[in-house]
mmCIF file with all atom_site columns, C-alpha atoms in Angstrom:
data_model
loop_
_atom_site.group_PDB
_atom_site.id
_atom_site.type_symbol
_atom_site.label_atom_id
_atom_site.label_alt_id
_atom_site.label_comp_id
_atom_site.label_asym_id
_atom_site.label_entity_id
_atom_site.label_seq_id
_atom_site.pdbx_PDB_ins_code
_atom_site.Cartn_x
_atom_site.Cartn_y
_atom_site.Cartn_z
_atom_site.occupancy
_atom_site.B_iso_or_equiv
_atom_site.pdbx_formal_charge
_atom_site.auth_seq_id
_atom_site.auth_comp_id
_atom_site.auth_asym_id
_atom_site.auth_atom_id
_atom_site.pdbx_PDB_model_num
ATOM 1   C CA . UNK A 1 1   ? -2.015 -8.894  -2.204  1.00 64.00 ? 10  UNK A CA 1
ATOM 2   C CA . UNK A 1 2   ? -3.539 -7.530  0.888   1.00 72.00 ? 11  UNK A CA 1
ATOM 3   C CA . UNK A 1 3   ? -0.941 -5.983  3.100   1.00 75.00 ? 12  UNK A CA 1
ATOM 4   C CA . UNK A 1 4   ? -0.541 -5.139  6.972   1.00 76.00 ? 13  UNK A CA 1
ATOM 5   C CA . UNK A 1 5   ? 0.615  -1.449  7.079   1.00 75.00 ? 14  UNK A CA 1
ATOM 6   C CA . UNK A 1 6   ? 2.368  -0.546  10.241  1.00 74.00 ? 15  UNK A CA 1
ATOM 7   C CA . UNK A 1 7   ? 4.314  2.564   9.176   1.00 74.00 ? 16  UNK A CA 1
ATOM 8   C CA . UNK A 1 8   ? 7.913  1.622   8.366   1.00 80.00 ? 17  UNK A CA 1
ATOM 9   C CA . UNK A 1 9   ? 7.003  1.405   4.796   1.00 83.00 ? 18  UNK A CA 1
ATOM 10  C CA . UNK A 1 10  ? 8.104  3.871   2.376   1.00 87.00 ? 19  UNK A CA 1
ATOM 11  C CA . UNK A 1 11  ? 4.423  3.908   0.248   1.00 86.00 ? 20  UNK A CA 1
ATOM 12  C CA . UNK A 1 12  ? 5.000  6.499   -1.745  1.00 87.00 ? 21  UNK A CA 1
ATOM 13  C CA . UNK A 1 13  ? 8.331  4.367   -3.160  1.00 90.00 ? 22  UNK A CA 1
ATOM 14  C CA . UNK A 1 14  ? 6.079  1.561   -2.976  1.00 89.00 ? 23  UNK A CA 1
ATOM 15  C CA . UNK A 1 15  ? 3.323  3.189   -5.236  1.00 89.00 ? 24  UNK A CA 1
ATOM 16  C CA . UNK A 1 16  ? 6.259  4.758   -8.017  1.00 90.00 ? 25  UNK A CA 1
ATOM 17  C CA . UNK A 1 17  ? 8.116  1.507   -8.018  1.00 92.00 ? 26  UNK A CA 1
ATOM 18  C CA . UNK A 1 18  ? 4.227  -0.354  -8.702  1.00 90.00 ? 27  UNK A CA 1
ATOM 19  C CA . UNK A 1 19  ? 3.163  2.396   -11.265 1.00 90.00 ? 28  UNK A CA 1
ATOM 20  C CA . UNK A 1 20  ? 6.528  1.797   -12.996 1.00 91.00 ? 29  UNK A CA 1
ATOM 21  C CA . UNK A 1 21  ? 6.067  -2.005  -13.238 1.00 92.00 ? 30  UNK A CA 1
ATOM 22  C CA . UNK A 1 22  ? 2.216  -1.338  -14.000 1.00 92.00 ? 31  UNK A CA 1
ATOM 23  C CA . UNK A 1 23  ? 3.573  1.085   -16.881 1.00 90.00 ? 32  UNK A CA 1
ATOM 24  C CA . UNK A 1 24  ? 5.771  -1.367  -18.156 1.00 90.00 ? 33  UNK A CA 1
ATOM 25  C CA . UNK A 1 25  ? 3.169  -3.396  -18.695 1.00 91.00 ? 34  UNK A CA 1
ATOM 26  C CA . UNK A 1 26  ? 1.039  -1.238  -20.202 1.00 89.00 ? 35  UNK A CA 1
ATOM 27  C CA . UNK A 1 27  ? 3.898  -0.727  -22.941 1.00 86.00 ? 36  UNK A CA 1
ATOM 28  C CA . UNK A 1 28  ? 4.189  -4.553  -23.200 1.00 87.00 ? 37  UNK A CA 1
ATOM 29  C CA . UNK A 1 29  ? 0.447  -5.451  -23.758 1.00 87.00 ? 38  UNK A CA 1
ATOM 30  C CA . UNK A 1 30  ? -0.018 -2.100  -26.708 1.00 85.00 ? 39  UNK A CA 1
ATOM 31  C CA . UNK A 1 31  ? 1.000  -4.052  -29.520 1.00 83.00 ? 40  UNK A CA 1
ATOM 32  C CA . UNK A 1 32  ? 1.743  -7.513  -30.908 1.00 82.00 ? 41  UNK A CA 1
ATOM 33  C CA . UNK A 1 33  ? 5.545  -7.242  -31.334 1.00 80.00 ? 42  UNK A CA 1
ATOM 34  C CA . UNK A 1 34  ? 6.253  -10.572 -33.653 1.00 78.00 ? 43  UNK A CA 1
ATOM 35  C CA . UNK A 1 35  ? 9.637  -9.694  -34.196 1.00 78.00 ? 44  UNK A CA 1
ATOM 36  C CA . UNK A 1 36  ? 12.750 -7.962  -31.911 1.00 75.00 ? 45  UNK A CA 1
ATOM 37  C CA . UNK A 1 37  ? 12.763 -4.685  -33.213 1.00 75.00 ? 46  UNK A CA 1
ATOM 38  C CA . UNK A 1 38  ? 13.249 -2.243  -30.831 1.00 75.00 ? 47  UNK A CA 1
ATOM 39  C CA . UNK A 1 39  ? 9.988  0.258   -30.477 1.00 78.00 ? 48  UNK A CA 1
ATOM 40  C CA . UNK A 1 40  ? 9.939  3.454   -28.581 1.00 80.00 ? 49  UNK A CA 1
ATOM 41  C CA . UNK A 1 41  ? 6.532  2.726   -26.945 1.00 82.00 ? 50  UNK A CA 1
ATOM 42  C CA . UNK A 1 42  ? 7.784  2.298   -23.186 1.00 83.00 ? 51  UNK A CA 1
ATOM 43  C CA . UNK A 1 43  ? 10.051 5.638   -23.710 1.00 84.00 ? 52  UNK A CA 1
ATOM 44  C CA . UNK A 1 44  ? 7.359  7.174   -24.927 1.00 85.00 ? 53  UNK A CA 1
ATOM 45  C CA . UNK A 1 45  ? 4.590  6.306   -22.408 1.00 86.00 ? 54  UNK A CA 1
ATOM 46  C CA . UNK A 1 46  ? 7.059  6.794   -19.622 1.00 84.00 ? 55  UNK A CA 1
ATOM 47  C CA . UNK A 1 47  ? 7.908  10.368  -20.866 1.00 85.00 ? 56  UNK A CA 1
ATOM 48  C CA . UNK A 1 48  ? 4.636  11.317  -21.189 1.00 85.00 ? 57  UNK A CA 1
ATOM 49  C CA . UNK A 1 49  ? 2.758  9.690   -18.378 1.00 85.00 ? 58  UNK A CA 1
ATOM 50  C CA . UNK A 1 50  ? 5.148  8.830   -15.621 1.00 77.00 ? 59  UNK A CA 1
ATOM 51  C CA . UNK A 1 51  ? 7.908  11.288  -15.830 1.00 71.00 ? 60  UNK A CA 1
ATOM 52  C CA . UNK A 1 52  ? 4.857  14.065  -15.060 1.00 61.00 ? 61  UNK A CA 1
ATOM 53  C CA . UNK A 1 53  ? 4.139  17.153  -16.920 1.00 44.00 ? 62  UNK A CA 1
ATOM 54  C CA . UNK A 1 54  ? 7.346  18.644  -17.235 1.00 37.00 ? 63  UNK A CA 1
ATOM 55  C CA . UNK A 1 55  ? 7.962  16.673  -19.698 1.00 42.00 ? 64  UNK A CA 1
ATOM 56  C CA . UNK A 1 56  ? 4.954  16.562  -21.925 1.00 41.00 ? 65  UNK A CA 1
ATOM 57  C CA . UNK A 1 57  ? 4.771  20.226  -21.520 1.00 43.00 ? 66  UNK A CA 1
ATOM 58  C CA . UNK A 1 58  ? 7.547  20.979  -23.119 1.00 42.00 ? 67  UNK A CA 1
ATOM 59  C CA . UNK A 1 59  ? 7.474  18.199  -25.467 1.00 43.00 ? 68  UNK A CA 1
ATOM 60  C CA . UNK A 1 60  ? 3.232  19.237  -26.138 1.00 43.00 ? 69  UNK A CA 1
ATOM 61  C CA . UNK A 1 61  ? 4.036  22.448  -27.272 1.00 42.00 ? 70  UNK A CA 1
ATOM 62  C CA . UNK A 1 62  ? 7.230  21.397  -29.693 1.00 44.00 ? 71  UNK A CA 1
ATOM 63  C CA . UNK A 1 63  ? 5.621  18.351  -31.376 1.00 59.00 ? 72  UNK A CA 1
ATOM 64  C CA . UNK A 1 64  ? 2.324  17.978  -29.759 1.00 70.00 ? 73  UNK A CA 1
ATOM 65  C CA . UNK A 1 65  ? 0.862  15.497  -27.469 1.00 77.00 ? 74  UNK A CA 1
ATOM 66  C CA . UNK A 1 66  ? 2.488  11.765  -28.586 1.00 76.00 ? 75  UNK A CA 1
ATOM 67  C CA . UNK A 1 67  ? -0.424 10.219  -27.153 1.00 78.00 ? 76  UNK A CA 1
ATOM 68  C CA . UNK A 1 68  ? -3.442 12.225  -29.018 1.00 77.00 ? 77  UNK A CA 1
ATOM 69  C CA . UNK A 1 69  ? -2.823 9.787   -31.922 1.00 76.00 ? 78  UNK A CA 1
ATOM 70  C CA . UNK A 1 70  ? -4.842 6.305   -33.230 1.00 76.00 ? 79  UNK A CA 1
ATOM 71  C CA . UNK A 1 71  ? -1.465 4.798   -33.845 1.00 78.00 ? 80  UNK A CA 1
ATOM 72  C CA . UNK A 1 72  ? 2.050  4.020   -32.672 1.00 81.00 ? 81  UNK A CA 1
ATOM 73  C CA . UNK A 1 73  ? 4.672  4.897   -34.636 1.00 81.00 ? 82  UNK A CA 1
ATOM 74  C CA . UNK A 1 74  ? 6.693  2.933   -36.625 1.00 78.00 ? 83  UNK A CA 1
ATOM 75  C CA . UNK A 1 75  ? 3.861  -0.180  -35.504 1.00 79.00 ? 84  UNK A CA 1
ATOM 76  C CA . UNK A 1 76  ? 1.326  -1.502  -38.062 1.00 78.00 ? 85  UNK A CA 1
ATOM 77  C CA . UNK A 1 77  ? -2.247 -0.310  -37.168 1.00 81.00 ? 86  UNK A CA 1
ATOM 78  C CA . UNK A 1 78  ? -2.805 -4.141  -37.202 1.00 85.00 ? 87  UNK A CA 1
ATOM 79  C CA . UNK A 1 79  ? -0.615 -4.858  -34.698 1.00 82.00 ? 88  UNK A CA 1
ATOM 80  C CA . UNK A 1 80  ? -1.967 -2.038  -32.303 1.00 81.00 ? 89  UNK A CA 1
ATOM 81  C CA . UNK A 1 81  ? -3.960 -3.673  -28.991 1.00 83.00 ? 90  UNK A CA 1
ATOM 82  C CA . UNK A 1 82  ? -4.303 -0.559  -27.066 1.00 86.00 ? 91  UNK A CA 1
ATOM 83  C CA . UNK A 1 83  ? -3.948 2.934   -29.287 1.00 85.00 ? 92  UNK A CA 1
ATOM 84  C CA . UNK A 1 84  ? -2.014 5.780   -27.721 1.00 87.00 ? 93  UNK A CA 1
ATOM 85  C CA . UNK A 1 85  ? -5.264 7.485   -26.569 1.00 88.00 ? 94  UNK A CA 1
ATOM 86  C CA . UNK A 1 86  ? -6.984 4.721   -25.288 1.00 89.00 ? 95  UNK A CA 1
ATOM 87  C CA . UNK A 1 87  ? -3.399 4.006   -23.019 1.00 89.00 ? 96  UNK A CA 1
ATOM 88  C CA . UNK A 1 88  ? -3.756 7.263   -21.725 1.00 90.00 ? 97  UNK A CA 1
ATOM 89  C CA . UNK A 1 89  ? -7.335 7.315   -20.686 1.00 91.00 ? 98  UNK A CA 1
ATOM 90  C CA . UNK A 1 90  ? -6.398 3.507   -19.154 1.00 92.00 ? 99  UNK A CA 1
ATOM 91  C CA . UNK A 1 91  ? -3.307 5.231   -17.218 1.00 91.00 ? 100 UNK A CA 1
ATOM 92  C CA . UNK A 1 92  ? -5.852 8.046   -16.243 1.00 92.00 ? 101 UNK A CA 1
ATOM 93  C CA . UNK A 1 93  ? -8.316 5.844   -14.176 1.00 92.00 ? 102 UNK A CA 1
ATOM 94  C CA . UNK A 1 94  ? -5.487 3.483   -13.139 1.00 92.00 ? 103 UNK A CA 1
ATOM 95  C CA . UNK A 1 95  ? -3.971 6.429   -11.140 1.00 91.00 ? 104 UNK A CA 1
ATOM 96  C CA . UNK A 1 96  ? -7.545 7.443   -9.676  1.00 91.00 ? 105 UNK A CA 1
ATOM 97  C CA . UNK A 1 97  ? -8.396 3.995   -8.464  1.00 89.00 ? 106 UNK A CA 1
ATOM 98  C CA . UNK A 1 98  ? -4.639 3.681   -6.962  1.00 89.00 ? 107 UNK A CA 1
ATOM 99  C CA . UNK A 1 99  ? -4.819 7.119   -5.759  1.00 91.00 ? 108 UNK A CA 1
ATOM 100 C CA . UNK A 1 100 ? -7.665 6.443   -3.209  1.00 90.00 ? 109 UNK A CA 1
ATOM 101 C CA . UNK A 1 101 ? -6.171 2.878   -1.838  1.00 88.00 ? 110 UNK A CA 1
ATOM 102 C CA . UNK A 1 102 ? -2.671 5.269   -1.453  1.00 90.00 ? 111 UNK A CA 1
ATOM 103 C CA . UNK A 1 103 ? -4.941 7.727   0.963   1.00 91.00 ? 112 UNK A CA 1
ATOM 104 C CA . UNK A 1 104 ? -6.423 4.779   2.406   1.00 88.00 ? 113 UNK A CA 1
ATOM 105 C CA . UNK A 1 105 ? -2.552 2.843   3.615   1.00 87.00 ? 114 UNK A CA 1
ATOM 106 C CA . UNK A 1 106 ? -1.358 6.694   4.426   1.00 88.00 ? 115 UNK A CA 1
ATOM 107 C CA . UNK A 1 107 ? -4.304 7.633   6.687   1.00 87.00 ? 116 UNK A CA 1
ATOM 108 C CA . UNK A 1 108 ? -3.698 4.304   8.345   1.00 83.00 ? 117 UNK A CA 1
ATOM 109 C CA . UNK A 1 109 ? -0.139 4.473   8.748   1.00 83.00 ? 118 UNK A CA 1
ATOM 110 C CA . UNK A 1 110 ? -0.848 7.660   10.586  1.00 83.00 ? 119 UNK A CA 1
ATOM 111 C CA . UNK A 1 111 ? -3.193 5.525   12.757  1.00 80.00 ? 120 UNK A CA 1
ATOM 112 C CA . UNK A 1 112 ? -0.796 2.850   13.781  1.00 78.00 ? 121 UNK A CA 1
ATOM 113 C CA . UNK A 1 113 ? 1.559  5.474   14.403  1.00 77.00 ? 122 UNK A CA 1
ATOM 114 C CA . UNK A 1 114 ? -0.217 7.504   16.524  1.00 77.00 ? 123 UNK A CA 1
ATOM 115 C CA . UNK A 1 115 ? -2.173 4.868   18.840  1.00 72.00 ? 124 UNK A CA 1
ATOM 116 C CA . UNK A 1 116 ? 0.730  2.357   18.715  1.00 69.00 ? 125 UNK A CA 1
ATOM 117 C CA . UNK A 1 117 ? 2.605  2.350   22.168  1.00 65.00 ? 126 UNK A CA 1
ATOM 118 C CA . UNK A 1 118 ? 0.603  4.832   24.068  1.00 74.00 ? 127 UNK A CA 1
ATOM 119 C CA . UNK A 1 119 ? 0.210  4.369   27.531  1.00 79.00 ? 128 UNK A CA 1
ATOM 120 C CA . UNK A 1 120 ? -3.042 5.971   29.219  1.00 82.00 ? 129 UNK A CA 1
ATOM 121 C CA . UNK A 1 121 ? -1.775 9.193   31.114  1.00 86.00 ? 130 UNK A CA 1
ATOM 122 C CA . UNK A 1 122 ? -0.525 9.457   35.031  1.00 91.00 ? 131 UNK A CA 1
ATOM 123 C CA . UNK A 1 123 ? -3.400 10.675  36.338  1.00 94.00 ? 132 UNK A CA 1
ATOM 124 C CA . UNK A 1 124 ? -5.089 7.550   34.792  1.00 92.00 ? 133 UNK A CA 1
ATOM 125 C CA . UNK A 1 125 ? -3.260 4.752   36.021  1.00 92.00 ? 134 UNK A CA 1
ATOM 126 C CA . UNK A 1 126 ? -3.405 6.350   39.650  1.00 94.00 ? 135 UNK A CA 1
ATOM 127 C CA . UNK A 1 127 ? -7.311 6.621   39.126  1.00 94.00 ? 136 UNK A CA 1
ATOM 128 C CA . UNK A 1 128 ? -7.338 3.090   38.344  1.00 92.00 ? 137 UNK A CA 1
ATOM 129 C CA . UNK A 1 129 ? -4.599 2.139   40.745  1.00 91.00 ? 138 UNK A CA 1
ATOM 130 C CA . UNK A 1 130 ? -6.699 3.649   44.042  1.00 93.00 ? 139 UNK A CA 1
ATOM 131 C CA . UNK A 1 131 ? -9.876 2.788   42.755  1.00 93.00 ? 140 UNK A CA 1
ATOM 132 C CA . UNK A 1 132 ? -9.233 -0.918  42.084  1.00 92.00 ? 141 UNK A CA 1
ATOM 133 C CA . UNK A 1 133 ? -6.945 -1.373  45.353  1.00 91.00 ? 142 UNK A CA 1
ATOM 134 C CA . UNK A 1 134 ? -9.825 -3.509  47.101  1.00 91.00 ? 143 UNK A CA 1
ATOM 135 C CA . UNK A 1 135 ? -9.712 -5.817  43.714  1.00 87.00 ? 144 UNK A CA 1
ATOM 136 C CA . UNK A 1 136 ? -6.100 -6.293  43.940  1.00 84.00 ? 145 UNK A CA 1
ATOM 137 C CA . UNK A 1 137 ? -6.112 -7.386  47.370  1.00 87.00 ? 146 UNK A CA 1
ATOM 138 C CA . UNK A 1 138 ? -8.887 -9.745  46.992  1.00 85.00 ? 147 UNK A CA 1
ATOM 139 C CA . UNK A 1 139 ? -7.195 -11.497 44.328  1.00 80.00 ? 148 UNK A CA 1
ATOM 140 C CA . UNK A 1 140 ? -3.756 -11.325 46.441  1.00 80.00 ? 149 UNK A CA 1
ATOM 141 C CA . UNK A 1 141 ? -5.415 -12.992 49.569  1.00 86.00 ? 150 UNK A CA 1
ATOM 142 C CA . UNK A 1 142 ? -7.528 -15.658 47.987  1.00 86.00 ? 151 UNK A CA 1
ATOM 143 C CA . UNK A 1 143 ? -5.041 -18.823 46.758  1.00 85.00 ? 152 UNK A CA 1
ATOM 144 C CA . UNK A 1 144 ? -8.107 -19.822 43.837  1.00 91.00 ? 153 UNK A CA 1
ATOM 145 C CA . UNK A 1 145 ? -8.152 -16.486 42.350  1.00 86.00 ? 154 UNK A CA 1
ATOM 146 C CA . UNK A 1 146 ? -4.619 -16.514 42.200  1.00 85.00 ? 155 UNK A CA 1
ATOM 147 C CA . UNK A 1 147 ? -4.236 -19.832 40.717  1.00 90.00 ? 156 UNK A CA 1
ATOM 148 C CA . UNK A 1 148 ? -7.042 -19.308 38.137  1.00 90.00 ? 157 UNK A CA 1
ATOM 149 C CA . UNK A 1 149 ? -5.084 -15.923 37.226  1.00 88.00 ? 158 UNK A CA 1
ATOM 150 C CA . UNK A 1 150 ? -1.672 -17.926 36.707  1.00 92.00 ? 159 UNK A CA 1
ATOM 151 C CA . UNK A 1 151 ? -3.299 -20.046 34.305  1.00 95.00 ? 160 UNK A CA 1
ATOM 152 C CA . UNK A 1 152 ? -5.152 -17.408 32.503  1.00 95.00 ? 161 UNK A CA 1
ATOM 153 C CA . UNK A 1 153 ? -1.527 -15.508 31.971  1.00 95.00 ? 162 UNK A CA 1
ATOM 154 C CA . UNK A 1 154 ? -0.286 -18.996 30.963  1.00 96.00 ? 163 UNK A CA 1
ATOM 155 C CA . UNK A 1 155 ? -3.545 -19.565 28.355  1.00 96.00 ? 164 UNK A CA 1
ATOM 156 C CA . UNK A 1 156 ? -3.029 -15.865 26.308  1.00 94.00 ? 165 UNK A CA 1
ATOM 157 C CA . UNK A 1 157 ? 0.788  -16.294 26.845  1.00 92.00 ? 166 UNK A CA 1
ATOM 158 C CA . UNK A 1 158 ? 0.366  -19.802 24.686  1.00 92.00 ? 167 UNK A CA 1
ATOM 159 C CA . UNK A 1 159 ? -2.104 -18.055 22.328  1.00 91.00 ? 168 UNK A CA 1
ATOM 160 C CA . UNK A 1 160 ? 0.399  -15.196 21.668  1.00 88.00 ? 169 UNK A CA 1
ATOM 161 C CA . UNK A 1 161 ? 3.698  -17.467 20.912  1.00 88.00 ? 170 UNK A CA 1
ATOM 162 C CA . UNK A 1 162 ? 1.326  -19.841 18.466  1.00 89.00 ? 171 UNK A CA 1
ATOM 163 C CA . UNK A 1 163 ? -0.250 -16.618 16.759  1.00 87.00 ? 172 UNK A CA 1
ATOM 164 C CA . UNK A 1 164 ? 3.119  -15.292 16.431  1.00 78.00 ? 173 UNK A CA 1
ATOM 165 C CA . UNK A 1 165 ? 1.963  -11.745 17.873  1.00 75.00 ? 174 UNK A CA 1
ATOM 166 C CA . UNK A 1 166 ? 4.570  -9.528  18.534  1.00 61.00 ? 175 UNK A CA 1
#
């Protein structure tokens, strides 16, 4: 679902807590499971490609890569959807594509956060302030400008409430 970033969102707990589910998923769709015996396929895909490298480091050079196989253990080759490798390669351009819309929500976190709340600086609002004193005035003595100013506030203060604006 699109989103509205504004910077009180913790994305990168966002992004583990999505790759987890998307993970999880990946483990469910591997295989046709027709019975409820237990397989290792989630432990083993979360090991290997969640966990990080520690883990398949030290678990690569003991008993090699689990995922360099055609098959699952202790699954029928009939029953395997998606072999070990091909999960891995999946994972592998699953994290590139998420990568990039991560960079994206960060960058514009930054943005909100940095532009959000800023007022123009002193010197500014004195600039504007002497130079538009003849422009206040005229719109202080003259009763229509007033009025049509009243009812301007009162149009965008109606359009903020109904757009729920903040």
């Amino acid at each position: 679902m699109p989103r509205t970033w504004t910077g009180k969102e913790d994305v990168c707990a966002i992004a583990e807590e999505a790759r987890s589910a998307a993970l999880k998923l990946l483990s469910v769709l591997a295989v046709i499971r027709w019975d409820d015996k237990p397989d290792r396929i989630e432990n083993i895909l979360t090991s290997t490609l969640l966990d990080g490298s520690v883990e398949s480091k030290s678990s690569s050079a003991s008993s090699g890569d689990p995922l360099a196989s055609t098959s699952w253990e202790e699954v029928h080759p009939k029953h395997t959807l998606i072999t070990p490798a091909q999960c891995k390669s999946v994972w592998k351009q699953f994290q590139s594509e998420t990568e990039f819309t991560i960079t994206q929500v960060v960058s514009t976190q930054q943005a909100h956060m940095r532009g959000n709340g800023r007022l123009p600086p002193p010197w500014a609002m004195v600039a504007i302030t002497v130079l538009g004193f003849d422009e206040i005035m005229m719109l202080l003595r003259n009763p229509i400008y007033m009025f049509l100013l009243f009812v301007g506030y009162l149009l965008v203060r109606a359009l903020i409430v109904q757009l729920d604006i903040g």
